[in-house]
PDB file of C-alpha atoms in Angstrom:
ATOM      1  CA  MET A   1     -20.495 -13.893  23.885  1.00  0.00           C
ATOM      2  CA  GLN A   2     -22.492 -16.164  21.511  1.00  0.00           C
ATOM      3  CA  ALA A   3     -20.256 -17.584  18.385  1.00  0.00           C
ATOM      4  CA  GLU A   4     -23.065 -17.808  16.434  1.00  0.00           C
ATOM      5  CA  LEU A   5     -22.904 -14.101  15.697  1.00  0.00           C
ATOM      6  CA  PHE A   6     -20.299 -15.094  13.279  1.00  0.00           C
ATOM      7  CA  LYS A   7     -21.150 -17.429  11.321  1.00  0.00           C
ATOM      8  CA  GLU A   8     -20.974 -17.371   7.343  1.00  0.00           C
ATOM      9  CA  GLY A   9     -23.491 -15.041   5.881  1.00  0.00           C
ATOM     10  CA  SER A  10     -24.617 -13.880   9.897  1.00  0.00           C
ATOM     11  CA  GLY A  11     -24.605 -10.482   9.190  1.00  0.00           C
ATOM     12  CA  SER A  12     -22.888  -6.895   8.972  1.00  0.00           C
ATOM     13  CA  LEU A  13     -20.114  -5.089  10.504  1.00  0.00           C
ATOM     14  CA  GLU A  14     -22.827  -3.377  12.680  1.00  0.00           C
ATOM     15  CA  LEU A  15     -23.944  -6.758  14.151  1.00  0.00           C
ATOM     16  CA  TYR A  16     -20.313  -7.755  15.004  1.00  0.00           C
ATOM     17  CA  LYS A  17     -19.723  -3.997  16.709  1.00  0.00           C
ATOM     18  CA  LYS A  18     -23.085  -4.520  18.564  1.00  0.00           C
ATOM     19  CA  ALA A  19     -22.047  -7.893  19.734  1.00  0.00           C
ATOM     20  CA  LEU A  20     -18.750  -6.802  21.012  1.00  0.00           C
ATOM     21  CA  SER A  21     -19.417  -3.509  22.620  1.00  0.00           C
ATOM     22  CA  ASP A  22     -19.973  -5.252  26.186  1.00  0.00           C
ATOM     23  CA  TYR A  23     -16.504  -6.830  26.422  1.00  0.00           C
ATOM     24  CA  GLY A  24     -14.619  -4.070  26.456  1.00  0.00           C
ATOM     25  CA  ARG A  25     -13.846  -0.179  25.103  1.00  0.00           C
ATOM     26  CA  ALA A  26     -16.171   0.889  22.100  1.00  0.00           C
ATOM     27  CA  ARG A  27     -12.885   2.042  19.891  1.00  0.00           C
ATOM     28  CA  ASN A  28     -11.188  -1.226  20.282  1.00  0.00           C
ATOM     29  CA  MET A  29     -14.532  -3.208  19.420  1.00  0.00           C
ATOM     30  CA  LYS A  30     -14.824  -1.329  16.706  1.00  0.00           C
ATOM     31  CA  HIS A  31     -10.893  -1.685  15.682  1.00  0.00           C
ATOM     32  CA  LEU A  32     -11.473  -5.597  16.183  1.00  0.00           C
ATOM     33  CA  ALA A  33     -14.661  -5.545  14.399  1.00  0.00           C
ATOM     34  CA  ILE A  34     -13.205  -4.185  11.359  1.00  0.00           C
ATOM     35  CA  GLY A  35     -10.642  -6.712  11.419  1.00  0.00           C
ATOM     36  CA  TYR A  36     -12.707  -9.493  11.891  1.00  0.00           C
ATOM     37  CA  GLU A  37     -14.591  -8.800   8.702  1.00  0.00           C
ATOM     38  CA  TYR A  38     -11.489  -7.997   6.974  1.00  0.00           C
ATOM     39  CA  VAL A  39     -10.149 -11.658   7.773  1.00  0.00           C
ATOM     40  CA  ARG A  40     -13.534 -12.952   7.080  1.00  0.00           C
ATOM     41  CA  THR A  41     -13.445 -11.507   3.526  1.00  0.00           C
ATOM     42  CA  LEU A  42      -9.699 -12.852   2.881  1.00  0.00           C
ATOM     43  CA  THR A  43     -10.319 -16.360   4.559  1.00  0.00           C
ATOM     44  CA  LYS A  44     -13.680 -16.792   2.177  1.00  0.00           C
ATOM     45  CA  ASP A  45     -15.420 -17.224   5.763  1.00  0.00           C
ATOM     46  CA  ARG A  46     -13.087 -19.912   6.600  1.00  0.00           C
ATOM     47  CA  VAL A  47     -12.595 -18.254  10.230  1.00  0.00           C
ATOM     48  CA  ALA A  48     -14.498 -18.871  13.372  1.00  0.00           C
ATOM     49  CA  PHE A  49     -14.602 -16.476  16.215  1.00  0.00           C
ATOM     50  CA  ILE A  50     -13.549 -17.582  19.482  1.00  0.00           C
ATOM     51  CA  GLU A  51     -13.357 -14.860  22.031  1.00  0.00           C
ATOM     52  CA  VAL A  52     -11.988 -11.774  23.068  1.00  0.00           C
ATOM     53  CA  LYS A  53      -9.532 -11.103  25.842  1.00  0.00           C
ATOM     54  CA  GLU A  54      -8.570  -8.269  27.850  1.00  0.00           C
ATOM     55  CA  LEU A  55      -4.530  -8.201  28.486  1.00  0.00           C
ATOM     56  CA  SER A  56      -1.735  -6.250  29.784  1.00  0.00           C
ATOM     57  CA  SER A  57       0.639  -8.208  27.799  1.00  0.00           C
ATOM     58  CA  TYR A  58       1.173 -10.637  24.933  1.00  0.00           C
ATOM     59  CA  HIS A  59       3.584 -13.239  23.346  1.00  0.00           C
ATOM     60  CA  ALA A  60       3.781 -13.437  19.419  1.00  0.00           C
ATOM     61  CA  ASP A  61       6.056 -16.087  17.942  1.00  0.00           C
ATOM     62  CA  PHE A  62       4.841 -14.275  14.329  1.00  0.00           C
ATOM     63  CA  PHE A  63       3.870 -10.585  14.444  1.00  0.00           C
ATOM     64  CA  ALA A  64       2.655  -8.179  11.698  1.00  0.00           C
ATOM     65  CA  CYS A  65       1.638  -5.097  12.666  1.00  0.00           C
ATOM     66  CA  GLN A  66       1.244  -1.293  12.018  1.00  0.00           C
ATOM     67  CA  MET A  67       0.862   1.786  14.417  1.00  0.00           C
ATOM     68  CA  ALA A  68      -0.838   5.313  14.274  1.00  0.00           C
ATOM     69  CA  HIS A  69       0.138   8.516  16.606  1.00  0.00           C
ATOM     70  CA  GLY A  70      -1.550  11.730  16.663  1.00  0.00           C
ATOM     71  CA  ASP A  71      -4.312  12.646  19.060  1.00  0.00           C
ATOM     72  CA  THR A  72      -4.266   8.984  20.130  1.00  0.00           C
ATOM     73  CA  ASP A  73      -2.328   5.776  19.728  1.00  0.00           C
ATOM     74  CA  ILE A  74      -3.518   2.877  18.047  1.00  0.00           C
ATOM     75  CA  MET A  75      -1.819  -0.648  17.018  1.00  0.00           C
ATOM     76  CA  LEU A  76      -3.555  -3.522  15.136  1.00  0.00           C
ATOM     77  CA  GLY A  77      -1.640  -6.938  15.199  1.00  0.00           C
ATOM     78  CA  LEU A  78      -1.714 -10.276  13.532  1.00  0.00           C
ATOM     79  CA  SER A  79      -0.398 -13.061  15.334  1.00  0.00           C
ATOM     80  CA  GLY A  80      -1.022 -16.664  15.518  1.00  0.00           C
ATOM     81  CA  ASP A  81      -0.027 -20.165  14.170  1.00  0.00           C
ATOM     82  CA  VAL A  82       2.098 -20.328  10.840  1.00  0.00           C
ATOM     83  CA  LYS A  83      -0.729 -22.084   8.959  1.00  0.00           C
ATOM     84  CA  ALA A  84      -3.497 -19.416   9.811  1.00  0.00           C
ATOM     85  CA  LEU A  85      -0.864 -16.425   9.159  1.00  0.00           C
ATOM     86  CA  LEU A  86      -0.094 -18.180   5.552  1.00  0.00           C
ATOM     87  CA  TYR A  87      -3.646 -18.630   5.096  1.00  0.00           C
ATOM     88  CA  LEU A  88      -4.345 -15.112   5.576  1.00  0.00           C
ATOM     89  CA  ALA A  89      -1.614 -13.964   3.347  1.00  0.00           C
ATOM     90  CA  GLY A  90      -2.577 -15.865   0.669  1.00  0.00           C
ATOM     91  CA  GLY A  91      -5.923 -14.279   0.905  1.00  0.00           C
ATOM     92  CA  PHE A  92      -4.635 -11.102   0.407  1.00  0.00           C
ATOM     93  CA  GLY A  93      -1.799 -11.778  -2.315  1.00  0.00           C
ATOM     94  CA  ARG A  94      -3.785 -14.154  -4.420  1.00  0.00           C
ATOM     95  CA  GLU A  95      -1.113 -16.765  -4.057  1.00  0.00           C
ATOM     96  CA  GLU A  96       0.096 -19.463  -1.681  1.00  0.00           C
ATOM     97  CA  TYR A  97       2.814 -18.890   0.611  1.00  0.00           C
ATOM     98  CA  PHE A  98       4.421 -21.980   2.091  1.00  0.00           C
ATOM     99  CA  GLU A  99       6.567 -20.219   4.994  1.00  0.00           C
ATOM    100  CA  ILE A 100       7.000 -16.894   6.576  1.00  0.00           C
ATOM    101  CA  ASN A 101       9.155 -15.148   5.067  1.00  0.00           C
ATOM    102  CA  GLU A 102       9.663 -11.203   3.487  1.00  0.00           C
ATOM    103  CA  ASP A 103       6.706 -12.118   0.931  1.00  0.00           C
ATOM    104  CA  SER A 104       4.076 -13.080   3.342  1.00  0.00           C
ATOM    105  CA  TYR A 105       5.361 -10.867   5.973  1.00  0.00           C
ATOM    106  CA  ASP A 106       4.542  -7.949   3.392  1.00  0.00           C
ATOM    107  CA  ALA A 107       1.209  -9.125   2.842  1.00  0.00           C
ATOM    108  CA  LEU A 108       0.168  -9.662   6.333  1.00  0.00           C
ATOM    109  CA  CYS A 109       1.363  -5.969   6.945  1.00  0.00           C
ATOM    110  CA  GLU A 110      -0.676  -4.700   3.946  1.00  0.00           C
ATOM    111  CA  VAL A 111      -3.366  -6.570   5.827  1.00  0.00           C
ATOM    112  CA  THR A 112      -2.644  -4.353   8.909  1.00  0.00           C
ATOM    113  CA  ASN A 113      -2.564  -1.664   6.615  1.00  0.00           C
ATOM    114  CA  MET A 114      -5.877  -1.976   5.284  1.00  0.00           C
ATOM    115  CA  ILE A 115      -7.743  -2.653   8.607  1.00  0.00           C
ATOM    116  CA  ASN A 116      -5.987   0.643  10.202  1.00  0.00           C
ATOM    117  CA  GLY A 117      -7.161   2.876   7.384  1.00  0.00           C
ATOM    118  CA  LYS A 118     -10.525   2.044   7.379  1.00  0.00           C
ATOM    119  CA  PHE A 119     -10.272   2.208  11.141  1.00  0.00           C
ATOM    120  CA  ALA A 120      -8.304   5.695  11.106  1.00  0.00           C
ATOM    121  CA  LYS A 121     -11.109   7.388   8.667  1.00  0.00           C
ATOM    122  CA  MET A 122     -13.745   6.313  11.154  1.00  0.00           C
ATOM    123  CA  LEU A 123     -11.745   7.827  14.230  1.00  0.00           C
ATOM    124  CA  GLU A 124     -11.273  11.105  11.530  1.00  0.00           C
ATOM    125  CA  GLU A 125     -14.902  11.361  11.130  1.00  0.00           C
ATOM    126  CA  GLU A 126     -15.036  11.697  14.611  1.00  0.00           C
ATOM    127  CA  GLY A 127     -12.200  14.552  14.677  1.00  0.00           C
ATOM    128  CA  VAL A 128      -9.410  12.294  15.825  1.00  0.00           C
ATOM    129  CA  GLU A 129      -6.314  12.997  13.657  1.00  0.00           C
ATOM    130  CA  LEU A 130      -3.671  10.450  12.888  1.00  0.00           C
ATOM    131  CA  GLU A 131      -0.626   9.692  11.257  1.00  0.00           C
ATOM    132  CA  ILE A 132      -0.050   6.189  10.463  1.00  0.00           C
ATOM    133  CA  VAL A 133       3.547   4.818  10.166  1.00  0.00           C
ATOM    134  CA  PRO A 134       4.468   1.898   8.093  1.00  0.00           C
ATOM    135  CA  PRO A 135       3.544  -1.744   9.142  1.00  0.00           C
ATOM    136  CA  VAL A 136       6.015  -3.814  10.552  1.00  0.00           C
ATOM    137  CA  CYS A 137       6.873  -7.598  11.697  1.00  0.00           C
ATOM    138  CA  CYS A 138       8.848  -9.487  14.121  1.00  0.00           C
ATOM    139  CA  GLU A 139       9.631 -12.651  15.549  1.00  0.00           C
ATOM    140  CA  ASN A 140       9.324 -13.731  19.286  1.00  0.00           C
ATOM    141  CA  CYS A 141       8.476 -10.246  20.614  1.00  0.00           C
ATOM    142  CA  ASP A 142       6.059  -9.331  23.553  1.00  0.00           C
ATOM    143  CA  ILE A 143       3.625  -6.711  23.553  1.00  0.00           C
ATOM    144  CA  THR A 144       2.897  -4.553  26.716  1.00  0.00           C
ATOM    145  CA  THR A 145       1.169  -1.365  27.134  1.00  0.00           C
ATOM    146  CA  ASN A 146       0.449   1.738  29.601  1.00  0.00           C
ATOM    147  CA  GLY A 147      -2.839   0.461  30.111  1.00  0.00           C
ATOM    148  CA  SER A 148      -4.890  -3.056  28.479  1.00  0.00           C
ATOM    149  CA  PHE A 149      -5.780  -4.192  25.146  1.00  0.00           C
ATOM    150  CA  TYR A 150      -7.928  -6.588  23.455  1.00  0.00           C
ATOM    151  CA  VAL A 151      -7.474  -9.818  21.346  1.00  0.00           C
ATOM    152  CA  MET A 152      -9.713 -11.256  19.178  1.00  0.00           C
ATOM    153  CA  CYS A 153      -8.766 -15.118  19.077  1.00  0.00           C
ATOM    154  CA  LEU A 154     -10.114 -16.748  15.876  1.00  0.00           C
ATOM    155  CA  GLU A 155      -9.374 -20.051  13.917  1.00  0.00           C
ATOM    156  CA  VAL A 156      -8.615 -19.659  10.539  1.00  0.00           C
ATOM    157  CA  ASN A 157      -8.857 -22.481   8.473  1.00  0.00           C
ATOM    158  CA  GLY A 158      -8.473 -24.648  11.417  1.00  0.00           C
ATOM    159  CA  SER A 159      -5.512 -22.863  13.067  1.00  0.00           C
ATOM    160  CA  PRO A 160      -5.622 -20.236  15.979  1.00  0.00           C
ATOM    161  CA  MET A 161      -5.147 -16.738  14.968  1.00  0.00           C
ATOM    162  CA  ASP A 162      -5.320 -13.496  17.074  1.00  0.00           C
ATOM    163  CA  ILE A 163      -6.228 -10.039  16.616  1.00  0.00           C
ATOM    164  CA  ILE A 164      -4.496  -7.307  18.566  1.00  0.00           C
ATOM    165  CA  SER A 165      -6.274  -4.099  19.124  1.00  0.00           C
ATOM    166  CA  VAL A 166      -4.478  -1.184  21.218  1.00  0.00           C
ATOM    167  CA  VAL A 167      -6.082   2.323  21.080  1.00  0.00           C
ATOM    168  CA  ASP A 168      -5.578   5.252  23.410  1.00  0.00           C
ATOM    169  CA  VAL A 169      -2.801   3.198  25.194  1.00  0.00           C
ATOM    170  CA  ILE A 170       0.874   3.483  24.200  1.00  0.00           C
ATOM    171  CA  PRO A 171       1.935   0.152  22.758  1.00  0.00           C
ATOM    172  CA  TYR A 172       5.643  -1.146  23.534  1.00  0.00           C
ATOM    173  CA  MET A 173       7.307  -4.217  21.637  1.00  0.00           C
ATOM    174  CA  THR A 174      10.614  -5.595  22.575  1.00  0.00           C
TER     175      THR A 174
END
């Protein structure tokens, strides 16, 4: 995948979906594209695309996520370096955060809520019914599924951050 597609002002959500479509399941790629576009907006384009990975497990030191259940299962998660997560949380909360705490996690959880809300609406237009559950956060957790899932690796304001998309498989966190 070519990183130049993801430069500032490089195009629309449709361009991201097209660029990602060769790398996995279409639903996961739509989910990640929505997440990328939202992160881009909140960070004022201080984000660089690195790669998309297909994984069967993932370890997160800091993790904010939201799930939805119904005709299928989905989970959107955010993880990464503290600096990247705090910068993203600040973009949402319109304030500067200096540590991972209840307030910064709340902002990150709301970001997952916004991304999943838009994705769930897209799925509902396809006839898929979902019930979104409240977001959660945890530290030092492992994510596995009964299949594989996708992780979009980014650099946010100079620090690594991942967007985790679990779609059509069941996520487990320990």
